[in-house]
GROMACS .gro file of N, CA, C and O in nm:
model
  532
    1MET      N    1  12.937   3.605  14.157
    1MET     CA    2  12.992   3.504  14.243
    1MET      C    3  13.053   3.575  14.364
    1MET      O    4  13.113   3.681  14.350
    2LYS      N    5  13.034   3.515  14.478
    2LYS     CA    6  13.088   3.572  14.601
    2LYS      C    7  13.237   3.538  14.614
    2LYS      O    8  13.285   3.440  14.559
    3LYS      N    9  13.305   3.623  14.686
    3LYS     CA   10  13.450   3.608  14.701
    3LYS      C   11  13.490   3.470  14.754
    3LYS      O   12  13.585   3.410  14.708
    4ASN      N   13  13.412   3.415  14.847
    4ASN     CA   14  13.445   3.284  14.903
    4ASN      C   15  13.402   3.168  14.814
    4ASN      O   16  13.428   3.053  14.844
    5GLU      N   17  13.334   3.199  14.700
    5GLU     CA   18  13.289   3.095  14.606
    5GLU      C   19  13.378   3.084  14.482
    5GLU      O   20  13.348   3.006  14.393
    6VAL      N   21  13.483   3.166  14.475
    6VAL     CA   22  13.573   3.160  14.360
    6VAL      C   23  13.637   3.022  14.356
    6VAL      O   24  13.692   2.975  14.455
    7PRO      N   25  13.625   2.951  14.241
    7PRO     CA   26  13.675   2.813  14.234
    7PRO      C   27  13.826   2.803  14.255
    7PRO      O   28  13.901   2.888  14.208
    8GLN      N   29  13.863   2.697  14.324
    8GLN     CA   30  14.005   2.669  14.350
    8GLN      C   31  14.035   2.524  14.312
    8GLN      O   32  14.099   2.451  14.385
    9ASP      N   33  13.987   2.481  14.194
    9ASP     CA   34  14.003   2.343  14.149
    9ASP      C   35  14.143   2.320  14.094
    9ASP      O   36  14.217   2.414  14.062
   10LYS      N   37  14.178   2.194  14.079
   10LYS     CA   38  14.307   2.156  14.018
   10LYS      C   39  14.304   2.196  13.871
   10LYS      O   40  14.205   2.176  13.801
   11SER      N   41  14.415   2.251  13.823
   11SER     CA   42  14.427   2.289  13.681
   11SER      C   43  14.573   2.300  13.643
   11SER      O   44  14.663   2.287  13.727
   12ASN      N   45  14.595   2.327  13.516
   12ASN     CA   46  14.732   2.347  13.467
   12ASN      C   47  14.793   2.472  13.529
   12ASN      O   48  14.915   2.481  13.543
   13LEU      N   49  14.709   2.569  13.563
   13LEU     CA   50  14.760   2.690  13.626
   13LEU      C   51  14.828   2.658  13.760
   13LEU      O   52  14.935   2.708  13.791
   14GLU      N   53  14.763   2.572  13.837
   14GLU     CA   54  14.815   2.537  13.969
   14GLU      C   55  14.949   2.465  13.959
   14GLU      O   56  15.042   2.493  14.033
   15SER      N   57  14.959   2.373  13.862
   15SER     CA   58  15.083   2.298  13.848
   15SER      C   59  15.199   2.387  13.803
   15SER      O   60  15.314   2.358  13.830
   16ALA      N   61  15.167   2.496  13.734
   16ALA     CA   62  15.270   2.591  13.692
   16ALA      C   63  15.287   2.704  13.794
   16ALA      O   64  15.360   2.799  13.769
   17ASN      N   65  15.216   2.693  13.907
   17ASN     CA   66  15.222   2.792  14.014
   17ASN      C   67  15.173   2.929  13.968
   17ASN      O   68  15.226   3.032  14.007
   18PHE      N   69  15.068   2.930  13.882
   18PHE     CA   70  15.004   3.053  13.837
   18PHE      C   71  14.865   3.060  13.897
   18PHE      O   72  14.808   2.960  13.937
   19LYS      N   73  14.811   3.180  13.901
   19LYS     CA   74  14.673   3.200  13.945
   19LYS      C   75  14.605   3.291  13.846
   19LYS      O   76  14.667   3.378  13.785
   20GLU      N   77  14.474   3.271  13.831
   20GLU     CA   78  14.394   3.351  13.740
   20GLU      C   79  14.319   3.456  13.820
   20GLU      O   80  14.265   3.428  13.927
   21LEU      N   81  14.313   3.577  13.768
   21LEU     CA   82  14.244   3.686  13.834
   21LEU      C   83  14.096   3.680  13.798
   21LEU      O   84  14.060   3.677  13.681
   22CYS      N   85  14.010   3.676  13.898
   22CYS     CA   86  13.864   3.671  13.879
   22CYS      C   87  13.800   3.787  13.955
   22CYS      O   88  13.856   3.837  14.052
   23TYR      N   89  13.683   3.826  13.909
   23TYR     CA   90  13.607   3.927  13.981
   23TYR      C   91  13.501   3.859  14.065
   23TYR      O   92  13.437   3.764  14.022
   24ALA      N   93  13.483   3.907  14.187
   24ALA     CA   94  13.386   3.850  14.279
   24ALA      C   95  13.327   3.963  14.365
   24ALA      O   96  13.380   4.075  14.369
   25VAL      N   97  13.219   3.932  14.431
   25VAL     CA   98  13.152   4.028  14.518
   25VAL      C   99  13.197   4.002  14.662
   25VAL      O  100  13.192   3.889  14.709
   26ASP      N  101  13.242   4.107  14.731
   26ASP     CA  102  13.287   4.090  14.870
   26ASP      C  103  13.169   4.099  14.967
   26ASP      O  104  13.053   4.106  14.926
   27GLU      N  105  13.197   4.104  15.096
   27GLU     CA  106  13.095   4.105  15.200
   27GLU      C  107  13.006   4.229  15.194
   27GLU      O  108  12.892   4.227  15.237
   28ASN      N  109  13.060   4.338  15.139
   28ASN     CA  110  12.985   4.465  15.132
   28ASN      C  111  12.908   4.479  15.001
   28ASN      O  112  12.851   4.584  14.975
   29GLY      N  113  12.912   4.376  14.915
   29GLY     CA  114  12.842   4.382  14.787
   29GLY      C  115  12.919   4.457  14.680
   29GLY      O  116  12.866   4.486  14.573
   30GLU      N  117  13.044   4.486  14.704
   30GLU     CA  118  13.130   4.557  14.609
   30GLU      C  119  13.211   4.456  14.527
   30GLU      O  120  13.251   4.352  14.579
   31TYR      N  121  13.235   4.492  14.399
   31TYR     CA  122  13.319   4.405  14.316
   31TYR      C  123  13.465   4.418  14.358
   31TYR      O  124  13.514   4.528  14.383
   32THR      N  125  13.530   4.307  14.365
   32THR     CA  126  13.672   4.303  14.401
   32THR      C  127  13.738   4.191  14.321
   32THR      O  128  13.669   4.115  14.253
   33THR      N  129  13.867   4.181  14.330
   33THR     CA  130  13.938   4.075  14.258
   33THR      C  131  13.977   3.965  14.355
   33THR      O  132  13.999   3.989  14.474
   34GLU      N  133  13.984   3.845  14.302
   34GLU     CA  134  14.024   3.728  14.380
   34GLU      C  135  14.104   3.635  14.288
   34GLU      O  136  14.074   3.623  14.170
   35LEU      N  137  14.204   3.571  14.343
   35LEU     CA  138  14.285   3.478  14.265
   35LEU      C  139  14.225   3.339  14.270
   35LEU      O  140  14.173   3.296  14.373
   36SER      N  141  14.231   3.269  14.157
   36SER     CA  142  14.178   3.134  14.148
   36SER      C  143  14.284   3.042  14.089
   36SER      O  144  14.357   3.081  13.997
   37THR      N  145  14.292   2.920  14.141
   37THR     CA  146  14.386   2.822  14.085
   37THR      C  147  14.324   2.747  13.968
   37THR      O  148  14.394   2.674  13.899
   38GLY      N  149  14.196   2.765  13.945
   38GLY     CA  150  14.133   2.700  13.830
   38GLY      C  151  13.990   2.660  13.857
   38GLY      O  152  13.941   2.668  13.970
   39TRP      N  153  13.924   2.619  13.751
   39TRP     CA  154  13.784   2.576  13.757
   39TRP      C  155  13.774   2.455  13.667
   39TRP      O  156  13.807   2.462  13.549
   40SER      N  157  13.732   2.342  13.721
   40SER     CA  158  13.739   2.216  13.645
   40SER      C  159  13.666   2.220  13.510
   40SER      O  160  13.720   2.168  13.412
   41PRO      N  161  13.546   2.281  13.494
   41PRO     CA  162  13.486   2.286  13.360
   41PRO      C  163  13.573   2.362  13.260
   41PRO      O  164  13.584   2.323  13.144
   42LYS      N  165  13.635   2.470  13.306
   42LYS     CA  166  13.723   2.548  13.218
   42LYS      C  167  13.848   2.467  13.183
   42LYS      O  168  13.893   2.468  13.068
   43THR      N  169  13.901   2.394  13.280
   43THR     CA  170  14.018   2.310  13.256
   43THR      C  171  13.987   2.202  13.154
   43THR      O  172  14.067   2.176  13.063
   44ILE      N  173  13.870   2.140  13.166
   44ILE     CA  174  13.830   2.035  13.070
   44ILE      C  175  13.818   2.094  12.930
   44ILE      O  176  13.867   2.036  12.833
   45ALA      N  177  13.754   2.210  12.919
   45ALA     CA  178  13.738   2.274  12.788
   45ALA      C  179  13.873   2.310  12.726
   45ALA      O  180  13.895   2.287  12.606
   46LEU      N  181  13.963   2.365  12.807
   46LEU     CA  182  14.096   2.400  12.756
   46LEU      C  183  14.174   2.277  12.714
   46LEU      O  184  14.241   2.277  12.609
   47ASN      N  185  14.167   2.171  12.793
   47ASN     CA  186  14.238   2.048  12.757
   47ASN      C  187  14.183   1.989  12.627
   47ASN      O  188  14.259   1.938  12.544
   48ASN      N  189  14.050   1.995  12.608
   48ASN     CA  190  13.990   1.946  12.483
   48ASN      C  191  14.036   2.030  12.364
   48ASN      O  192  14.064   1.976  12.257
   49ALA      N  193  14.044   2.160  12.383
   49ALA     CA  194  14.089   2.248  12.275
   49ALA      C  195  14.235   2.220  12.240
   49ALA      O  196  14.271   2.214  12.121
   50ILE      N  197  14.319   2.202  12.340
   50ILE     CA  198  14.461   2.172  12.316
   50ILE      C  199  14.476   2.038  12.246
   50ILE      O  200  14.557   2.023  12.154
   51GLU      N  201  14.396   1.940  12.286
   51GLU     CA  202  14.400   1.809  12.223
   51GLU      C  203  14.359   1.819  12.076
   51GLU      O  204  14.422   1.758  11.989
   52ALA      N  205  14.256   1.898  12.047
   52ALA     CA  206  14.212   1.917  11.908
   52ALA      C  207  14.322   1.985  11.825
   52ALA      O  208  14.347   1.947  11.710
   53LEU      N  209  14.388   2.084  11.884
   53LEU     CA  210  14.499   2.150  11.814
   53LEU      C  211  14.612   2.053  11.785
   53LEU      O  212  14.668   2.053  11.674
   54ASN      N  213  14.647   1.970  11.883
   54ASN     CA  214  14.754   1.873  11.863
   54ASN      C  215  14.719   1.772  11.755
   54ASN      O  216  14.806   1.729  11.678
   55GLU      N  217  14.592   1.733  11.747
   55GLU     CA  218  14.548   1.642  11.641
   55GLU      C  219  14.561   1.708  11.504
   55GLU      O  220  14.603   1.644  11.408
   56ARG      N  221  14.524   1.835  11.496
   56ARG     CA  222  14.536   1.908  11.369
   56ARG      C  223  14.682   1.919  11.327
   56ARG      O  224  14.716   1.905  11.209
   57ILE      N  225  14.771   1.944  11.424
   57ILE     CA  226  14.914   1.955  11.395
   57ILE      C  227  14.967   1.820  11.345
   57ILE      O  228  15.040   1.815  11.245
   58SER      N  229  14.929   1.712  11.410
   58SER     CA  230  14.975   1.578  11.369
   58SER      C  231  14.924   1.542  11.231
   58SER      O  232  14.999   1.487  11.149
   59ALA      N  233  14.798   1.573  11.204
   59ALA     CA  234  14.741   1.543  11.071
   59ALA      C  235  14.811   1.624  10.963
   59ALA      O  236  14.843   1.572  10.855
   60SER      N  237  14.839   1.749  10.992
   60SER     CA  238  14.909   1.834  10.896
   60SER      C  239  15.051   1.784  10.871
   60SER      O  240  15.098   1.780  10.757
   61LYS      N  241  15.116   1.742  10.978
   61LYS     CA  242  15.253   1.688  10.967
   61LYS      C  243  15.254   1.565  10.875
   61LYS      O  244  15.342   1.551  10.790
   62GLN      N  245  15.154   1.479  10.892
   62GLN     CA  246  15.146   1.359  10.808
   62GLN      C  247  15.118   1.395  10.663
   62GLN      O  248  15.176   1.335  10.572
   63ARG      N  249  15.033   1.497  10.638
   63ARG     CA  250  15.005   1.539  10.500
   63ARG      C  251  15.131   1.594  10.434
   63ARG      O  252  15.153   1.575  10.316
   64VAL      N  253  15.217   1.661  10.513
   64VAL     CA  254  15.343   1.712  10.458
   64VAL      C  255  15.434   1.594  10.423
   64VAL      O  256  15.493   1.591  10.315
   65LYS      N  257  15.443   1.496  10.513
   65LYS     CA  258  15.527   1.379  10.486
   65LYS      C  259  15.478   1.300  10.365
   65LYS      O  260  15.559   1.242  10.293
   66ASP      N  261  15.346   1.300  10.342
   66ASP     CA  262  15.288   1.231  10.227
   66ASP      C  263  15.291   1.316  10.101
   66ASP      O  264  15.237   1.275   9.998
   67HIS      N  265  15.350   1.434  10.110
   67HIS     CA  266  15.363   1.528   9.997
   67HIS      C  267  15.226   1.569   9.942
   67HIS      O  268  15.213   1.594   9.822
   68LYS      N  269  15.127   1.579  10.029
   68LYS     CA  270  14.995   1.627   9.989
   68LYS      C  271  14.982   1.777  10.005
   68LYS      O  272  14.904   1.841   9.936
   69VAL      N  273  15.058   1.834  10.099
   69VAL     CA  274  15.060   1.979  10.121
   69VAL      C  275  15.204   2.022  10.147
   69VAL      O  276  15.290   1.940  10.179
   70SER      N  277  15.227   2.152  10.136
   70SER     CA  278  15.360   2.205  10.165
   70SER      C  279  15.377   2.222  10.316
   70SER      O  280  15.280   2.220  10.391
   71PRO      N  281  15.500   2.241  10.361
   71PRO     CA  282  15.524   2.262  10.504
   71PRO      C  283  15.457   2.387  10.561
   71PRO      O  284  15.444   2.399  10.683
   72LEU      N  285  15.411   2.477  10.476
   72LEU     CA  286  15.343   2.597  10.525
   72LEU      C  287  15.223   2.562  10.611
   72LEU      O  288  15.198   2.625  10.713
   73GLU      N  289  15.147   2.462  10.567
   73GLU     CA  290  15.028   2.424  10.644
   73GLU      C  291  15.067   2.376  10.783
   73GLU      O  292  15.004   2.412  10.883
   74TYR      N  293  15.171   2.295  10.791
   74TYR     CA  294  15.217   2.243  10.920
   74TYR      C  295  15.258   2.358  11.012
   74TYR      O  296  15.217   2.365  11.128
   75TYR      N  297  15.341   2.449  10.962
   75TYR     CA  298  15.388   2.559  11.046
   75TYR      C  299  15.274   2.653  11.084
   75TYR      O  300  15.273   2.708  11.194
   76MET      N  301  15.177   2.671  10.995
   76MET     CA  302  15.061   2.751  11.027
   76MET      C  303  14.985   2.689  11.145
   76MET      O  304  14.949   2.758  11.240
   77GLU      N  305  14.963   2.557  11.139
   77GLU     CA  306  14.893   2.488  11.248
   77GLU      C  307  14.977   2.489  11.376
   77GLU      O  308  14.924   2.511  11.485
   78LEU      N  309  15.106   2.466  11.363
   78LEU     CA  310  15.195   2.464  11.478
   78LEU      C  311  15.192   2.596  11.554
   78LEU      O  312  15.198   2.599  11.677
   79HIS      N  313  15.181   2.706  11.481
   79HIS     CA  314  15.180   2.839  11.541
   79HIS      C  315  15.038   2.889  11.568
   79HIS      O  316  15.018   3.008  11.593
   80LYS      N  317  14.942   2.796  11.562
   80LYS     CA  318  14.803   2.825  11.596
   80LYS      C  319  14.746   2.941  11.516
   80LYS      O  320  14.681   3.032  11.569
   81MET      N  321  14.771   2.938  11.387
   81MET     CA  322  14.721   3.040  11.296
   81MET      C  323  14.616   2.978  11.205
   81MET      O  324  14.606   2.857  11.195
   82ASP      N  325  14.541   3.064  11.139
   82ASP     CA  326  14.455   3.019  11.032
   82ASP      C  327  14.497   3.095  10.905
   82ASP      O  328  14.587   3.179  10.908
   83LEU      N  329  14.431   3.063  10.795
   83LEU     CA  330  14.471   3.120  10.667
   83LEU      C  331  14.467   3.274  10.666
   83LEU      O  332  14.564   3.337  10.622
   84PRO      N  333  14.358   3.338  10.712
   84PRO     CA  334  14.356   3.485  10.711
   84PRO      C  335  14.467   3.548  10.795
   84PRO      O  336  14.525   3.649  10.756
   85ILE      N  337  14.497   3.489  10.909
   85ILE     CA  338  14.603   3.545  10.994
   85ILE      C  339  14.739   3.531  10.927
   85ILE      O  340  14.817   3.627  10.922
   86LEU      N  341  14.768   3.412  10.873
   86LEU     CA  342  14.896   3.392  10.805
   86LEU      C  343  14.909   3.488  10.688
   86LEU      O  344  15.013   3.550  10.669
   87ALA      N  345  14.803   3.500  10.610
   87ALA     CA  346  14.805   3.590  10.494
   87ALA      C  347  14.833   3.734  10.537
   87ALA      O  348  14.912   3.804  10.472
   88SER      N  349  14.772   3.777  10.646
   88SER     CA  350  14.795   3.915  10.690
   88SER      C  351  14.936   3.934  10.742
   88SER      O  352  14.997   4.039  10.721
   89TYR      N  353  14.992   3.833  10.809
   89TYR     CA  354  15.129   3.844  10.861
   89TYR      C  355  15.232   3.853  10.750
   89TYR      O  356  15.331   3.924  10.764
   90VAL      N  357  15.212   3.778  10.642
   90VAL     CA  358  15.311   3.779  10.533
   90VAL      C  359  15.279   3.885  10.428
   90VAL      O  360  15.360   3.911  10.341
   91GLY      N  361  15.158   3.943  10.435
   91GLY     CA  362  15.121   4.048  10.339
   91GLY      C  363  15.093   3.993  10.200
   91GLY      O  364  15.124   4.058  10.100
   92ILE      N  365  15.036   3.874  10.194
   92ILE     CA  366  15.003   3.810  10.067
   92ILE      C  367  14.854   3.775  10.071
   92ILE      O  368  14.801   3.737  10.175
   93TRP      N  369  14.788   3.788   9.956
   93TRP     CA  370  14.645   3.756   9.948
   93TRP      C  371  14.621   3.613   9.995
   93TRP      O  372  14.700   3.523   9.970
   94LYS      N  373  14.505   3.591  10.060
   94LYS     CA  374  14.470   3.458  10.113
   94LYS      C  375  14.471   3.352  10.004
   94LYS      O  376  14.521   3.241  10.026
   95TRP      N  377  14.418   3.385   9.886
   95TRP     CA  378  14.412   3.284   9.780
   95TRP      C  379  14.551   3.242   9.736
   95TRP      O  380  14.573   3.127   9.701
   96ARG      N  381  14.646   3.336   9.742
   96ARG     CA  382  14.785   3.301   9.705
   96ARG      C  383  14.850   3.214   9.811
   96ARG      O  384  14.922   3.120   9.780
   97VAL      N  385  14.826   3.248   9.939
   97VAL     CA  386  14.882   3.167  10.048
   97VAL      C  387  14.827   3.025  10.039
   97VAL      O  388  14.901   2.927  10.049
   98LYS      N  389  14.696   3.014  10.015
   98LYS     CA  390  14.634   2.882  10.002
   98LYS      C  391  14.696   2.806   9.885
   98LYS      O  392  14.719   2.686   9.893
   99ARG      N  393  14.725   2.877   9.778
   99ARG     CA  394  14.790   2.815   9.661
   99ARG      C  395  14.930   2.765   9.697
   99ARG      O  396  14.975   2.662   9.648
  100HIS      N  397  14.998   2.838   9.786
  100HIS     CA  398  15.133   2.799   9.828
  100HIS      C  399  15.133   2.672   9.912
  100HIS      O  400  15.238   2.614   9.937
  101PHE      N  401  15.015   2.629   9.958
  101PHE     CA  402  15.005   2.501  10.030
  101PHE      C  403  15.025   2.383   9.937
  101PHE      O  404  15.052   2.272   9.983
  102ARG      N  405  15.012   2.405   9.808
  102ARG     CA  406  15.033   2.296   9.712
  102ARG      C  407  15.183   2.275   9.694
  102ARG      O  408  15.258   2.369   9.663
  103PRO      N  409  15.232   2.152   9.710
  103PRO     CA  410  15.376   2.126   9.703
  103PRO      C  411  15.441   2.173   9.573
  103PRO      O  412  15.552   2.227   9.576
  104ALA      N  413  15.374   2.154   9.461
  104ALA     CA  414  15.433   2.193   9.332
  104ALA      C  415  15.451   2.344   9.324
  104ALA      O  416  15.551   2.392   9.268
  105VAL      N  417  15.359   2.419   9.378
  105VAL     CA  418  15.368   2.565   9.377
  105VAL      C  419  15.473   2.611   9.479
  105VAL      O  420  15.556   2.697   9.449
  106PHE      N  421  15.470   2.552   9.598
  106PHE     CA  422  15.563   2.588   9.705
  106PHE      C  423  15.708   2.567   9.660
  106PHE      O  424  15.795   2.649   9.691
  107LYS      N  425  15.731   2.460   9.587
  107LYS     CA  426  15.866   2.426   9.542
  107LYS      C  427  15.925   2.536   9.455
  107LYS      O  428  16.047   2.555   9.451
  108ASN      N  429  15.839   2.611   9.385
  108ASN     CA  430  15.887   2.714   9.291
  108ASN      C  431  15.883   2.856   9.348
  108ASN      O  432  15.906   2.951   9.274
  109LEU      N  433  15.857   2.870   9.478
  109LEU     CA  434  15.854   3.004   9.537
  109LEU      C  435  15.995   3.063   9.541
  109LEU      O  436  16.092   2.993   9.565
  110ASN      N  437  16.002   3.194   9.519
  110ASN     CA  438  16.132   3.260   9.525
  110ASN      C  439  16.174   3.284   9.670
  110ASN      O  440  16.093   3.274   9.762
  111ASN      N  441  16.300   3.315   9.689
  111ASN     CA  442  16.355   3.332   9.824
  111ASN      C  443  16.291   3.448   9.901
  111ASN      O  444  16.277   3.441  10.023
  112LYS      N  445  16.249   3.552   9.830
  112LYS     CA  446  16.186   3.666   9.896
  112LYS      C  447  16.055   3.623   9.962
  112LYS      O  448  16.029   3.657  10.079
  113THR      N  449  15.975   3.546   9.892
  113THR     CA  450  15.848   3.497   9.947
  113THR      C  451  15.873   3.396  10.058
  113THR      O  452  15.809   3.401  10.164
  114LEU      N  453  15.967   3.307  10.036
  114LEU     CA  454  16.001   3.209  10.140
  114LEU      C  455  16.050   3.278  10.267
  114LEU      O  456  16.018   3.235  10.378
  115GLN      N  457  16.127   3.385  10.251
  115GLN     CA  458  16.178   3.459  10.366
  115GLN      C  459  16.066   3.523  10.446
  115GLN      O  460  16.070   3.528  10.569
  116LYS      N  461  15.962   3.571  10.377
  116LYS     CA  462  15.846   3.627  10.447
  116LYS      C  463  15.784   3.522  10.538
  116LYS      O  464  15.753   3.549  10.654
  117TYR      N  465  15.764   3.402  10.484
  117TYR     CA  466  15.707   3.294  10.563
  117TYR      C  467  15.802   3.255  10.678
  117TYR      O  468  15.758   3.237  10.791
  118ALA      N  469  15.930   3.243  10.647
  118ALA     CA  470  16.027   3.203  10.749
  118ALA      C  471  16.031   3.305  10.863
  118ALA      O  472  16.040   3.266  10.980
  119ASP      N  473  16.022   3.432  10.830
  119ASP     CA  474  16.023   3.536  10.933
  119ASP      C  475  15.901   3.525  11.024
  119ASP      O  476  15.912   3.541  11.145
  120VAL      N  477  15.786   3.499  10.965
  120VAL     CA  478  15.664   3.485  11.045
  120VAL      C  479  15.676   3.368  11.142
  120VAL      O  480  15.636   3.377  11.258
  121PHE      N  481  15.732   3.257  11.095
  121PHE     CA  482  15.743   3.137  11.178
  121PHE      C  483  15.870   3.135  11.262
  121PHE      O  484  15.893   3.041  11.338
  122ASP      N  485  15.955   3.236  11.244
  122ASP     CA  486  16.081   3.248  11.318
  122ASP      C  487  16.171   3.125  11.296
  122ASP      O  488  16.223   3.067  11.392
  123ILE      N  489  16.184   3.088  11.170
  123ILE     CA  490  16.271   2.977  11.130
  123ILE      C  491  16.350   3.020  11.007
  123ILE      O  492  16.325   3.126  10.951
  124THR      N  493  16.442   2.936  10.963
  124THR     CA  494  16.519   2.965  10.841
  124THR      C  495  16.443   2.912  10.720
  124THR      O  496  16.351   2.829  10.733
  125ILE      N  497  16.484   2.957  10.603
  125ILE     CA  498  16.423   2.907  10.479
  125ILE      C  499  16.447   2.758  10.465
  125ILE      O  500  16.359   2.683  10.422
  126GLU      N  501  16.565   2.712  10.505
  126GLU     CA  502  16.598   2.570  10.496
  126GLU      C  503  16.503   2.486  10.583
  126GLU      O  504  16.456   2.382  10.541
  127GLU      N  505  16.477   2.535  10.705
  127GLU     CA  506  16.382   2.464  10.792
  127GLU      C  507  16.242   2.463  10.733
  127GLU      O  508  16.171   2.364  10.741
  128LEU      N  509  16.205   2.575  10.673
  128LEU     CA  510  16.072   2.587  10.612
  128LEU      C  511  16.053   2.490  10.497
  128LEU      O  512  15.945   2.434  10.477
  129GLN      N  513  16.158   2.463  10.422
  129GLN     CA  514  16.149   2.376  10.305
  129GLN      C  515  16.157   2.227  10.338
  129GLN      O  516  16.129   2.145  10.251
  130ARG      N  517  16.192   2.193  10.461
  130ARG     CA  518  16.204   2.051  10.498
  130ARG      C  519  16.068   1.984  10.499
  130ARG      O  520  15.971   2.037  10.552
  131THR      N  521  16.062   1.866  10.444
  131THR     CA  522  15.937   1.788  10.447
  131THR      C  523  15.948   1.667  10.538
  131THR      O  524  15.852   1.593  10.555
  132ASP      N  525  16.065   1.646  10.598
  132ASP     CA  526  16.084   1.534  10.691
  132ASP      C  527  16.072   1.584  10.835
  132ASP      O  528  16.162   1.573  10.914
  133LEU      N  529  15.958   1.637  10.866
  133LEU     CA  530  15.933   1.701  10.996
  133LEU      C  531  15.936   1.604  11.111
  133LEU      O  532  15.899   1.494  11.108
   0.00000   0.00000   0.00000
């Protein structure tokens, strides 16, 4: 893309007064950097992804309120994690973390395990145990 063709469309970057660094070809055919305020196809894709994440968070929140899953699932979704990432952060096998999503199992976790989860989510154990999110 040529330097004068770098997109300058409306985006969330522009409203936050940020610019994205892009590579473009200058008049001499050399690669150079150029700032962009956004590109509408990229903005649409990002907005769709954020909307999908928010839907997953809302669905998880409702499952916690219905006592179908433990609050771990909600906080995992809220922090944009998946099971393997959460498991690696807390240092617990994936199958055990998945088991901790069950309310009956979560209720019986010891404070040491709960503290590992609370540290990852940067909350207290009391906040982690709340089901009235």
